[in-house]
Amino acid sequence: MLAFTTTAGLAVAGPASAGYRPEHGSPCSPATNASSGTLGGTAGVSGLLCGQVGNGGFRGDKVTGAEGDDRGRGRGDHVNYSVPCSAQALIEAIKKANSSPGADILHLARRCTYKLTAPDAGNAPNGLPIITSDITIEGRDATITRDSSAPAFRILFVDSTGTLTLNKITISGGRATTLDCPLFPGEGTCGGGILNNGKMTVNRSRVINNISTSDIFAQGGGIDNSGTAAVCDTEVSGNTAEYTGPGTPFAVTGGGIVNDGPLTVDRSRVHHNTVRATADTGSLAEAPGIAAFANTLIKNTVISHNQASAPGGTARGALVNNAAPPATMTVIDTVIRDNTASAPGGLATGGGTTTNRTMTLTRTRIIDNHATAPDGGTVHGGGLTLGPTGQVTLISSAVHGNTASAPGGGTALGGGAANPSGGTLTIEQSHISKNTATAPGGGTARGGGVFTDVGLTTLKRSTVIGNSAGDGGGIFETSGTVTLDNTVVKRNTPNNCAPPNSVPGCTG
């Protein structure tokens, strides 16, 4: 399990402590679930691909009424249930499907809103019965939501024996407040909308406006995956993970999705999600979009307009990779844009993405993200930040228009990318452009395009153009190593590289 401590102003990987996530107490830990394997030809990632949807594509004999019947069971066929527009009918249909052998398909009433007014009897943290068998819910544009006046509960929980496929459905209004995380029971809240500890595929759906909140530890405002999951052609938006406690250094992570995996996100939108520490506690708020603690594959997805807020603490950007080896994060053909990490008087890192582990980004755009620390705080990386054991490879990608800002006399390092504490950053055939590091009020702003201190940064067949900072508008290198291989660094303000002669092959 990964924890973070603070060293020389940078939140870095350190020994596990109660100050971050509790120790995993379940045999279904990320070390077990996120074992080596392949997913879509990507080494080191194992799990479901979009398109592997279990029984979701089956169309057999349709059975009217929530009770259904057992036609076809002897032939190994699926049994279908048509569910009237009633929350109680949906509850009874799930119970029936759980208790019958084989796989089942529930056909919801088209565009119906199934409004849950109370938690499921005997399963108070959840609005619906726990999924313990193989069930597909054909939503037909229906919505399952918690009534705003109802007690707090999440919408869905998939147990370790369960397999759930959701098609064309909206999950909204869930509110997780119970300390029932499968990996650390009694020590945190997980999954405001959906908590998956089995196998789950979400297709052409929406997971919106859910919350996970706690005064101890909270994660996964929209979806919390501690099993195996795929999120496909789906919108995850308006979800929140919130820490409300007075203590330090407790934490909140994964406003939209948290993954203890493995997980695939493909052709989806993860936007306008939030993580926040509500008081000036010195706590950690990270990954308002997606937080990864296990193998994660993200493809053809937009991660945008997510916000992390940690007054006096540490705020990390929209996509955060904490997956310990041999697990990895792979990002392909994805846009990470207009996200914000804000830590007044604290530390803000990687408005777009922060990693302290192994991460590869291919044909990905990290654009117009912001990391800000007013009131004398520190910023590392408006777009991208590495921790001391981070290993990031950026291929055929763009880091453009990002901002690291520390108004009030603070320190802003790396408008585009920051490698401040010993990581390894490799940039190949990519463009670093129009990024800014700024510290109004007499502060320090270095490395408009790239900042490196202690770490190793290599740029191959790339460009660093039109970036700006107080010094080292293109690249600022302190005590690390920056290597340029067939790379152009020009038209940066006030200079291309600093200090003078620190980057071989860079002039001006």
Short mmCIF file of C-alpha atoms in Angstrom, two decimals:
data_model
loop_
_atom_site.label_atom_id
_atom_site.label_comp_id
_atom_site.label_asym_id
_atom_site.label_seq_id
_atom_site.Cartn_x
_atom_site.Cartn_y
_atom_site.Cartn_z
CA MET A 1 0.00 0.00 0.00
CA LEU A 2 1.29 3.43 -0.91
CA ALA A 3 1.35 6.32 1.47
CA PHE A 4 2.67 9.82 1.00
CA THR A 5 4.70 12.00 3.29
CA THR A 6 6.22 15.40 2.75
CA THR A 7 9.91 15.90 2.04
CA ALA A 8 11.43 19.26 1.15
CA GLY A 9 8.03 20.63 0.25
CA LEU A 10 7.07 17.79 -2.09
CA ALA A 11 4.57 15.08 -1.28
CA VAL A 12 6.51 11.92 -2.04
CA ALA A 13 6.09 8.20 -1.59
CA GLY A 14 6.92 6.95 1.86
CA PRO A 15 6.02 4.26 4.38
CA ALA A 16 2.37 3.45 4.88
CA SER A 17 0.72 5.45 7.63
CA ALA A 18 -2.72 6.25 8.92
CA GLY A 19 -2.25 9.61 7.31
CA TYR A 20 -3.14 8.40 3.85
CA ARG A 21 -5.09 5.24 3.04
CA PRO A 22 -5.66 2.50 5.64
CA GLU A 23 -3.82 -0.78 5.20
CA HIS A 24 -5.60 -3.28 2.97
CA GLY A 25 -7.25 -5.88 5.17
CA SER A 26 -8.91 -8.00 2.49
CA PRO A 27 -7.45 -10.92 0.54
CA CYS A 28 -8.81 -9.10 -2.55
CA SER A 29 -6.06 -6.50 -2.34
CA PRO A 30 -4.60 -4.70 -5.36
CA ALA A 31 -1.53 -6.89 -5.11
CA THR A 32 -3.79 -9.86 -5.82
CA ASN A 33 -6.24 -8.36 -8.28
CA ALA A 34 -3.70 -6.35 -10.25
CA SER A 35 -1.33 -9.13 -11.15
CA SER A 36 0.71 -9.13 -14.31
CA GLY A 37 -0.95 -9.96 -17.58
CA THR A 38 -2.06 -8.32 -20.79
CA LEU A 39 -4.98 -6.14 -21.70
CA GLY A 40 -5.44 -4.99 -25.25
CA GLY A 41 -1.82 -5.74 -26.02
CA THR A 42 -0.61 -3.55 -23.15
CA ALA A 43 1.92 -5.37 -21.01
CA GLY A 44 1.39 -5.41 -17.29
CA VAL A 45 -2.35 -4.70 -17.33
CA SER A 46 -4.97 -7.38 -16.80
CA GLY A 47 -8.74 -7.11 -16.70
CA LEU A 48 -11.84 -6.53 -18.82
CA LEU A 49 -11.82 -4.83 -22.20
CA CYS A 50 -14.74 -2.78 -23.42
CA GLY A 51 -16.74 -5.21 -25.52
CA GLN A 52 -16.32 -8.01 -22.98
CA VAL A 53 -19.73 -7.35 -21.47
CA GLY A 54 -20.70 -10.71 -20.06
CA ASN A 55 -24.28 -11.53 -20.99
CA GLY A 56 -25.22 -7.97 -21.98
CA GLY A 57 -25.68 -8.70 -25.66
CA PHE A 58 -28.02 -11.65 -25.23
CA ARG A 59 -31.61 -11.41 -26.41
CA GLY A 60 -33.71 -14.44 -25.56
CA ASP A 61 -37.31 -15.16 -24.58
CA LYS A 62 -38.65 -12.07 -22.88
CA VAL A 63 -40.59 -12.77 -19.70
CA THR A 64 -43.13 -10.26 -18.44
CA GLY A 65 -43.32 -9.31 -14.79
CA ALA A 66 -40.59 -8.97 -12.20
CA GLU A 67 -41.00 -12.57 -11.13
CA GLY A 68 -39.95 -14.06 -14.50
CA ASP A 69 -39.78 -17.82 -14.89
CA ASP A 70 -37.18 -20.53 -15.44
CA ARG A 71 -37.59 -21.14 -19.16
CA GLY A 72 -34.32 -22.21 -20.73
CA ARG A 73 -32.44 -22.93 -17.50
CA GLY A 74 -31.87 -26.53 -18.46
CA ARG A 75 -30.35 -25.41 -21.78
CA GLY A 76 -27.96 -22.99 -20.07
CA ASP A 77 -29.80 -19.95 -21.50
CA HIS A 78 -30.23 -16.60 -19.78
CA VAL A 79 -33.55 -15.73 -18.18
CA ASN A 80 -34.98 -12.26 -18.82
CA TYR A 81 -37.08 -10.18 -16.44
CA SER A 82 -39.10 -7.13 -17.44
CA VAL A 83 -39.09 -4.72 -14.49
CA PRO A 84 -42.02 -2.29 -14.12
CA CYS A 85 -41.34 1.36 -13.26
CA SER A 86 -41.21 0.81 -9.52
CA ALA A 87 -38.24 0.82 -7.15
CA GLN A 88 -39.74 -2.08 -5.22
CA ALA A 89 -40.13 -4.09 -8.42
CA LEU A 90 -36.44 -3.51 -9.19
CA ILE A 91 -35.44 -4.64 -5.70
CA GLU A 92 -37.51 -7.82 -6.03
CA ALA A 93 -36.11 -8.53 -9.50
CA ILE A 94 -32.52 -8.32 -8.23
CA LYS A 95 -33.36 -10.62 -5.32
CA LYS A 96 -34.90 -13.11 -7.74
CA ALA A 97 -31.87 -12.95 -10.05
CA ASN A 98 -29.47 -13.42 -7.13
CA SER A 99 -31.29 -16.51 -5.91
CA SER A 100 -31.68 -18.27 -9.26
CA PRO A 101 -28.92 -20.26 -10.99
CA GLY A 102 -27.16 -18.94 -14.07
CA ALA A 103 -27.13 -15.45 -15.53
CA ASP A 104 -30.10 -13.09 -15.70
CA ILE A 105 -31.05 -9.97 -17.66
CA LEU A 106 -33.28 -7.28 -16.13
CA HIS A 107 -35.03 -5.05 -18.68
CA LEU A 108 -35.99 -1.76 -17.01
CA ALA A 109 -38.94 0.35 -18.07
CA ARG A 110 -37.84 2.77 -20.77
CA ARG A 111 -36.80 6.18 -19.38
CA CYS A 112 -38.24 5.34 -15.96
CA THR A 113 -36.79 6.90 -12.79
CA TYR A 114 -36.43 4.26 -10.08
CA LYS A 115 -36.32 6.42 -6.95
CA LEU A 116 -34.96 4.73 -3.82
CA THR A 117 -36.37 6.17 -0.61
CA ALA A 118 -34.69 3.88 1.94
CA PRO A 119 -31.65 1.61 2.18
CA ASP A 120 -32.08 -2.04 1.34
CA ALA A 121 -33.27 -4.04 4.32
CA GLY A 122 -30.30 -5.72 5.95
CA ASN A 123 -27.80 -3.92 3.72
CA ALA A 124 -28.09 -0.39 5.06
CA PRO A 125 -25.10 1.12 3.21
CA ASN A 126 -26.75 0.21 -0.14
CA GLY A 127 -29.98 1.21 -1.83
CA LEU A 128 -30.35 -2.01 -3.84
CA PRO A 129 -29.71 -5.63 -2.86
CA ILE A 130 -26.06 -6.64 -3.06
CA ILE A 131 -25.23 -8.18 -6.46
CA THR A 132 -24.06 -11.74 -5.77
CA SER A 133 -24.67 -13.48 -9.12
CA ASP A 134 -24.34 -12.76 -12.86
CA ILE A 135 -26.80 -9.96 -13.69
CA THR A 136 -27.17 -7.61 -16.64
CA ILE A 137 -29.36 -4.53 -16.24
CA GLU A 138 -30.64 -3.23 -19.57
CA GLY A 139 -31.44 0.32 -18.56
CA ARG A 140 -33.16 1.56 -21.71
CA ASP A 141 -32.26 5.12 -20.61
CA ALA A 142 -33.72 4.63 -17.13
CA THR A 143 -32.34 6.24 -13.96
CA ILE A 144 -31.73 4.70 -10.55
CA THR A 145 -31.40 7.43 -7.94
CA ARG A 146 -31.57 8.04 -4.20
CA ASP A 147 -34.39 10.35 -3.18
CA SER A 148 -32.88 13.60 -1.89
CA SER A 149 -34.79 13.27 1.39
CA ALA A 150 -33.75 9.64 1.96
CA PRO A 151 -31.06 8.53 4.43
CA ALA A 152 -27.51 8.23 3.12
CA PHE A 153 -26.67 5.13 1.06
CA ARG A 154 -24.84 4.22 -2.13
CA ILE A 155 -26.85 2.86 -5.04
CA LEU A 156 -25.09 -0.42 -5.93
CA PHE A 157 -22.63 -2.86 -4.40
CA VAL A 158 -21.22 -5.81 -6.38
CA ASP A 159 -19.95 -8.54 -4.06
CA SER A 160 -16.89 -10.69 -4.83
CA THR A 161 -19.19 -13.42 -6.22
CA GLY A 162 -21.11 -11.00 -8.42
CA THR A 163 -20.83 -10.03 -12.09
CA LEU A 164 -22.75 -6.91 -13.10
CA THR A 165 -23.24 -5.38 -16.55
CA LEU A 166 -24.97 -2.00 -16.77
CA ASN A 167 -26.23 -0.87 -20.19
CA LYS A 168 -27.77 2.56 -20.96
CA ILE A 169 -28.56 3.56 -17.41
CA THR A 170 -27.98 6.52 -15.08
CA ILE A 171 -26.79 5.98 -11.50
CA SER A 172 -27.19 9.16 -9.44
CA GLY A 173 -27.65 10.63 -6.00
CA GLY A 174 -25.78 7.95 -4.07
CA ARG A 175 -24.23 9.03 -0.79
CA ALA A 176 -21.68 6.77 0.94
CA THR A 177 -21.05 7.56 4.60
CA THR A 178 -20.56 4.09 6.12
CA LEU A 179 -17.05 2.79 6.87
CA ASP A 180 -17.42 -0.36 4.76
CA CYS A 181 -14.59 -0.31 2.20
CA PRO A 182 -13.81 -3.94 1.25
CA LEU A 183 -10.05 -3.36 1.41
CA PHE A 184 -10.04 -1.56 4.77
CA PRO A 185 -13.37 -2.11 6.56
CA GLY A 186 -14.13 0.25 9.39
CA GLU A 187 -11.59 2.80 8.22
CA GLY A 188 -13.07 4.67 5.25
CA THR A 189 -16.01 5.31 2.94
CA CYS A 190 -15.90 4.01 -0.64
CA GLY A 191 -18.07 4.35 -3.72
CA GLY A 192 -20.84 6.92 -3.53
CA GLY A 193 -22.58 5.60 -6.63
CA ILE A 194 -21.17 2.11 -7.17
CA LEU A 195 -18.82 -0.09 -5.14
CA ASN A 196 -17.51 -3.07 -7.10
CA ASN A 197 -15.74 -5.94 -5.40
CA GLY A 198 -16.52 -8.46 -8.17
CA LYS A 199 -16.67 -8.03 -11.95
CA MET A 200 -18.42 -5.08 -13.52
CA THR A 201 -18.87 -3.51 -16.94
CA VAL A 202 -20.59 -0.15 -17.40
CA ASN A 203 -21.70 0.56 -20.99
CA ARG A 204 -23.22 3.69 -22.54
CA SER A 205 -24.28 4.91 -19.12
CA ARG A 206 -23.96 7.84 -16.73
CA VAL A 207 -22.66 7.85 -13.16
CA ILE A 208 -23.46 11.34 -11.95
CA ASN A 209 -23.85 13.45 -8.81
CA ASN A 210 -22.83 10.86 -6.22
CA ILE A 211 -20.68 11.47 -3.13
CA SER A 212 -18.40 9.57 -0.76
CA THR A 213 -17.84 11.55 2.43
CA SER A 214 -16.11 10.89 5.76
CA ASP A 215 -14.27 12.59 8.60
CA ILE A 216 -11.68 9.75 8.50
CA PHE A 217 -10.98 8.83 4.87
CA ALA A 218 -13.08 8.87 1.68
CA GLN A 219 -12.59 7.67 -1.88
CA GLY A 220 -14.53 6.97 -5.08
CA GLY A 221 -17.28 9.55 -5.27
CA GLY A 222 -18.75 7.96 -8.39
CA ILE A 223 -17.24 4.48 -8.75
CA ASP A 224 -14.98 2.53 -6.43
CA ASN A 225 -13.45 -0.58 -8.03
CA SER A 226 -11.72 -3.15 -5.86
CA GLY A 227 -12.54 -5.99 -8.24
CA THR A 228 -12.27 -5.99 -12.04
CA ALA A 229 -14.07 -3.33 -14.07
CA ALA A 230 -14.52 -1.74 -17.48
CA VAL A 231 -16.15 1.65 -18.02
CA CYS A 232 -17.11 2.05 -21.69
CA ASP A 233 -18.81 4.89 -23.60
CA THR A 234 -19.85 6.29 -20.24
CA GLU A 235 -20.08 9.69 -18.55
CA VAL A 236 -18.74 10.02 -15.00
CA SER A 237 -19.51 13.55 -13.83
CA GLY A 238 -20.55 15.72 -10.92
CA ASN A 239 -19.30 13.23 -8.33
CA THR A 240 -17.49 14.17 -5.12
CA ALA A 241 -15.14 12.56 -2.63
CA GLU A 242 -14.92 14.65 0.53
CA TYR A 243 -12.90 14.64 3.74
CA THR A 244 -14.62 16.60 6.51
CA GLY A 245 -12.41 15.80 9.50
CA PRO A 246 -10.20 18.10 11.56
CA GLY A 247 -7.14 15.86 11.60
CA THR A 248 -3.96 15.80 9.57
CA PRO A 249 -2.64 14.28 7.39
CA PHE A 250 -5.78 12.38 6.40
CA ALA A 251 -6.93 12.14 2.81
CA VAL A 252 -9.53 11.95 0.10
CA THR A 253 -9.00 10.45 -3.35
CA GLY A 254 -10.83 9.65 -6.59
CA GLY A 255 -13.73 12.04 -7.08
CA GLY A 256 -14.96 10.29 -10.21
CA ILE A 257 -13.34 6.85 -10.05
CA VAL A 258 -10.91 5.15 -7.71
CA ASN A 259 -9.29 1.92 -8.87
CA ASP A 260 -7.88 -0.86 -6.73
CA GLY A 261 -8.29 -2.77 -9.97
CA PRO A 262 -7.69 -3.73 -12.60
CA LEU A 263 -9.68 -1.18 -14.62
CA THR A 264 -10.27 -0.18 -18.25
CA VAL A 265 -11.81 3.19 -19.15
CA ASP A 266 -12.53 3.52 -22.87
CA ARG A 267 -14.41 6.08 -24.98
CA SER A 268 -15.68 7.83 -21.88
CA ARG A 269 -15.92 11.30 -20.33
CA VAL A 270 -14.77 11.92 -16.77
CA HIS A 271 -15.57 15.54 -16.02
CA HIS A 272 -16.62 18.08 -13.39
CA ASN A 273 -15.83 15.78 -10.47
CA THR A 274 -14.38 17.03 -7.18
CA VAL A 275 -12.16 15.98 -4.31
CA ARG A 276 -11.92 18.29 -1.35
CA ALA A 277 -10.73 18.63 2.20
CA THR A 278 -13.25 21.00 3.71
CA ALA A 279 -11.03 22.68 6.32
CA ASP A 280 -7.47 24.02 6.49
CA THR A 281 -6.15 20.75 7.90
CA GLY A 282 -2.96 19.98 6.00
CA SER A 283 -4.71 16.99 4.45
CA LEU A 284 -4.36 15.42 1.00
CA ALA A 285 -6.98 15.76 -1.75
CA GLU A 286 -6.07 14.06 -5.01
CA ALA A 287 -7.42 12.76 -8.30
CA PRO A 288 -10.80 14.40 -8.74
CA GLY A 289 -11.02 12.48 -12.02
CA ILE A 290 -9.41 9.04 -11.62
CA ALA A 291 -7.15 7.64 -8.88
CA ALA A 292 -5.28 4.41 -9.60
CA PHE A 293 -3.77 2.00 -7.07
CA ALA A 294 -3.68 -0.94 -9.50
CA ASN A 295 -3.39 -1.67 -13.22
CA THR A 296 -5.27 0.94 -15.22
CA LEU A 297 -5.82 1.36 -18.95
CA ILE A 298 -7.39 4.60 -20.22
CA LYS A 299 -8.18 4.96 -23.93
CA ASN A 300 -10.06 7.43 -26.13
CA THR A 301 -11.29 9.31 -23.07
CA VAL A 302 -11.67 12.96 -22.05
CA ILE A 303 -10.75 13.85 -18.46
CA SER A 304 -11.74 17.48 -17.98
CA HIS A 305 -12.88 20.23 -15.59
CA ASN A 306 -12.18 18.21 -12.44
CA GLN A 307 -11.12 20.04 -9.26
CA ALA A 308 -8.99 19.12 -6.24
CA SER A 309 -9.01 21.44 -3.22
CA ALA A 310 -6.89 21.13 -0.06
CA PRO A 311 -6.45 24.39 1.88
CA GLY A 312 -3.13 24.27 3.70
CA GLY A 313 -2.53 20.73 2.50
CA THR A 314 -1.63 18.91 -0.72
CA ALA A 315 -3.82 18.94 -3.83
CA ARG A 316 -3.03 16.68 -6.79
CA GLY A 317 -4.52 16.87 -10.26
CA ALA A 318 -7.23 15.07 -12.16
CA LEU A 319 -5.44 11.79 -12.90
CA VAL A 320 -3.18 10.28 -10.22
CA ASN A 321 -1.22 7.04 -10.52
CA ASN A 322 -0.26 5.36 -7.23
CA ALA A 323 -0.13 1.81 -8.63
CA ALA A 324 2.83 -0.01 -7.08
CA PRO A 325 4.96 -2.26 -9.33
CA PRO A 326 4.39 -4.44 -11.22
CA ALA A 327 1.15 -2.55 -11.89
CA THR A 328 1.17 0.30 -14.42
CA MET A 329 -1.02 3.01 -15.85
CA THR A 330 -1.35 3.28 -19.64
CA VAL A 331 -3.06 6.27 -21.27
CA ILE A 332 -3.74 6.24 -25.03
CA ASP A 333 -5.51 8.72 -27.35
CA THR A 334 -6.83 10.68 -24.39
CA VAL A 335 -7.36 14.37 -23.56
CA ILE A 336 -6.60 15.69 -20.05
CA ARG A 337 -7.73 19.30 -20.01
CA ASP A 338 -9.02 22.21 -17.91
CA ASN A 339 -8.47 20.48 -14.58
CA THR A 340 -7.42 22.30 -11.40
CA ALA A 341 -5.45 21.43 -8.27
CA SER A 342 -5.69 24.16 -5.61
CA ALA A 343 -3.88 24.28 -2.26
CA PRO A 344 -3.85 27.77 -0.70
CA GLY A 345 -0.80 27.95 1.54
CA GLY A 346 0.06 24.34 0.72
CA LEU A 347 1.36 22.23 -2.18
CA ALA A 348 -0.40 21.82 -5.53
CA THR A 349 0.99 19.28 -8.00
CA GLY A 350 0.18 18.23 -11.55
CA GLY A 351 -3.05 19.99 -12.38
CA GLY A 352 -3.51 17.45 -15.17
CA THR A 353 -1.78 14.37 -13.80
CA THR A 354 0.55 13.32 -10.98
CA THR A 355 2.38 10.02 -10.74
CA ASN A 356 4.87 8.40 -8.43
CA ARG A 357 4.81 5.11 -10.33
CA THR A 358 5.09 3.80 -13.89
CA MET A 359 2.97 5.59 -16.46
CA THR A 360 2.96 5.73 -20.27
CA LEU A 361 0.99 8.34 -22.20
CA THR A 362 0.69 7.93 -25.97
CA ARG A 363 -1.03 10.35 -28.36
CA THR A 364 -2.38 12.19 -25.35
CA ARG A 365 -2.99 15.92 -24.91
CA ILE A 366 -2.39 17.51 -21.50
CA ILE A 367 -3.75 20.99 -22.10
CA ASP A 368 -5.00 24.05 -20.20
CA ASN A 369 -4.68 22.53 -16.73
CA HIS A 370 -3.92 24.59 -13.65
CA ALA A 371 -2.07 23.97 -10.39
CA THR A 372 -2.30 26.87 -7.98
CA ALA A 373 -1.13 27.55 -4.42
CA PRO A 374 -2.00 31.10 -3.32
CA ASP A 375 -0.85 32.63 -0.04
CA GLY A 376 2.79 31.61 -0.36
CA GLY A 377 2.28 28.00 -1.33
CA THR A 378 4.29 25.78 -3.68
CA VAL A 379 3.36 24.40 -7.09
CA HIS A 380 5.02 21.54 -8.97
CA GLY A 381 3.75 21.10 -12.52
CA GLY A 382 0.76 22.81 -14.05
CA GLY A 383 0.23 19.90 -16.43
CA LEU A 384 2.30 16.92 -15.26
CA THR A 385 4.27 16.06 -12.10
CA LEU A 386 6.48 13.11 -11.12
CA GLY A 387 7.27 11.94 -7.61
CA PRO A 388 10.69 10.51 -6.67
CA THR A 389 9.93 7.01 -7.97
CA GLY A 390 7.81 8.17 -10.88
CA GLN A 391 8.68 6.83 -14.33
CA VAL A 392 6.76 8.62 -17.06
CA THR A 393 7.06 8.15 -20.81
CA LEU A 394 5.26 10.67 -23.00
CA ILE A 395 5.02 9.61 -26.66
CA SER A 396 3.60 11.57 -29.62
CA SER A 397 1.76 13.84 -27.20
CA ALA A 398 1.29 17.51 -26.34
CA VAL A 399 1.67 19.45 -23.10
CA HIS A 400 0.15 22.81 -23.95
CA GLY A 401 -1.25 25.88 -22.20
CA ASN A 402 -0.87 24.63 -18.62
CA THR A 403 -0.19 26.96 -15.69
CA ALA A 404 1.69 26.62 -12.40
CA SER A 405 0.76 29.63 -10.28
CA ALA A 406 1.84 30.61 -6.75
CA PRO A 407 0.55 34.14 -6.07
CA GLY A 408 1.47 35.80 -2.82
CA GLY A 409 5.20 35.16 -2.93
CA GLY A 410 5.15 31.40 -3.36
CA THR A 411 7.15 29.04 -5.57
CA ALA A 412 5.98 27.77 -8.97
CA LEU A 413 8.09 25.11 -10.70
CA GLY A 414 7.25 23.66 -14.11
CA GLY A 415 4.36 25.23 -15.95
CA GLY A 416 4.11 22.24 -18.27
CA ALA A 417 5.94 19.39 -16.54
CA ALA A 418 7.82 19.10 -13.24
CA ASN A 419 10.32 16.40 -12.27
CA PRO A 420 11.47 17.85 -8.95
CA SER A 421 12.53 14.94 -6.76
CA GLY A 422 14.26 12.08 -8.53
CA GLY A 423 11.81 10.70 -11.07
CA THR A 424 12.54 9.66 -14.65
CA LEU A 425 10.74 11.60 -17.39
CA THR A 426 11.10 10.63 -21.05
CA ILE A 427 9.46 12.81 -23.70
CA GLU A 428 9.47 11.43 -27.25
CA GLN A 429 8.16 13.07 -30.42
CA SER A 430 6.07 15.45 -28.33
CA HIS A 431 5.41 19.17 -28.07
CA ILE A 432 5.77 21.29 -24.92
CA SER A 433 4.27 24.69 -25.73
CA LYS A 434 2.74 27.85 -24.25
CA ASN A 435 2.93 26.68 -20.64
CA THR A 436 3.51 29.20 -17.84
CA ALA A 437 5.06 29.24 -14.37
CA THR A 438 4.22 32.38 -12.43
CA ALA A 439 4.59 33.61 -8.83
CA PRO A 440 3.19 37.14 -8.48
CA GLY A 441 4.10 39.03 -5.34
CA GLY A 442 7.83 38.41 -5.28
CA GLY A 443 7.89 34.64 -5.48
CA THR A 444 9.98 32.22 -7.56
CA ALA A 445 8.81 30.89 -10.93
CA ARG A 446 11.07 28.50 -12.85
CA GLY A 447 10.73 26.19 -15.82
CA GLY A 448 7.85 27.40 -17.95
CA GLY A 449 7.99 24.28 -20.10
CA VAL A 450 9.92 21.75 -17.99
CA PHE A 451 11.45 21.87 -14.50
CA THR A 452 13.94 19.23 -13.32
CA ASP A 453 15.66 18.94 -9.94
CA VAL A 454 17.46 15.69 -8.96
CA GLY A 455 15.50 13.68 -11.53
CA LEU A 456 16.42 12.51 -15.03
CA THR A 457 14.63 14.15 -17.95
CA THR A 458 15.20 13.16 -21.58
CA LEU A 459 13.63 14.81 -24.61
CA LYS A 460 13.86 13.00 -27.96
CA ARG A 461 12.74 14.47 -31.28
CA SER A 462 10.54 16.95 -29.44
CA THR A 463 9.94 20.70 -29.24
CA VAL A 464 9.86 23.14 -26.32
CA ILE A 465 8.48 26.37 -27.76
CA GLY A 466 6.70 29.49 -26.51
CA ASN A 467 6.72 28.75 -22.78
CA SER A 468 7.33 31.36 -20.07
CA ALA A 469 8.51 31.68 -16.46
CA GLY A 470 10.49 34.02 -14.24
CA ASP A 471 13.61 32.09 -15.25
CA GLY A 472 14.15 29.13 -17.56
CA GLY A 473 11.17 29.87 -19.77
CA GLY A 474 11.74 26.66 -21.69
CA ILE A 475 13.66 24.41 -19.28
CA PHE A 476 15.03 24.96 -15.78
CA GLU A 477 17.47 22.34 -14.47
CA THR A 478 18.77 22.53 -10.90
CA SER A 479 20.72 19.44 -9.86
CA GLY A 480 19.21 16.75 -12.04
CA THR A 481 20.08 15.84 -15.62
CA VAL A 482 18.34 17.04 -18.77
CA THR A 483 19.30 15.44 -22.08
CA LEU A 484 18.23 16.82 -25.47
CA ASP A 485 18.23 14.43 -28.43
CA ASN A 486 17.21 16.04 -31.74
CA THR A 487 15.04 18.44 -29.76
CA VAL A 488 14.28 22.10 -30.49
CA VAL A 489 14.09 24.59 -27.61
CA LYS A 490 13.29 28.11 -28.83
CA ARG A 491 11.19 31.25 -28.44
CA ASN A 492 10.69 30.80 -24.71
CA THR A 493 10.54 33.75 -22.28
CA PRO A 494 12.75 35.18 -20.81
CA ASN A 495 15.22 32.52 -21.94
CA ASN A 496 15.25 29.01 -23.30
CA CYS A 497 17.21 27.22 -20.56
CA ALA A 498 18.51 28.17 -17.13
CA PRO A 499 20.88 28.36 -15.41
CA PRO A 500 23.25 29.10 -18.29
CA ASN A 501 24.98 25.98 -19.69
CA SER A 502 22.93 23.68 -17.46
CA VAL A 503 21.30 21.90 -20.41
CA PRO A 504 23.78 20.73 -23.06
CA GLY A 505 22.69 21.77 -26.53
CA CYS A 506 20.33 24.52 -25.33
CA THR A 507 21.19 28.15 -26.04
CA GLY A 508 19.54 31.47 -25.45
#
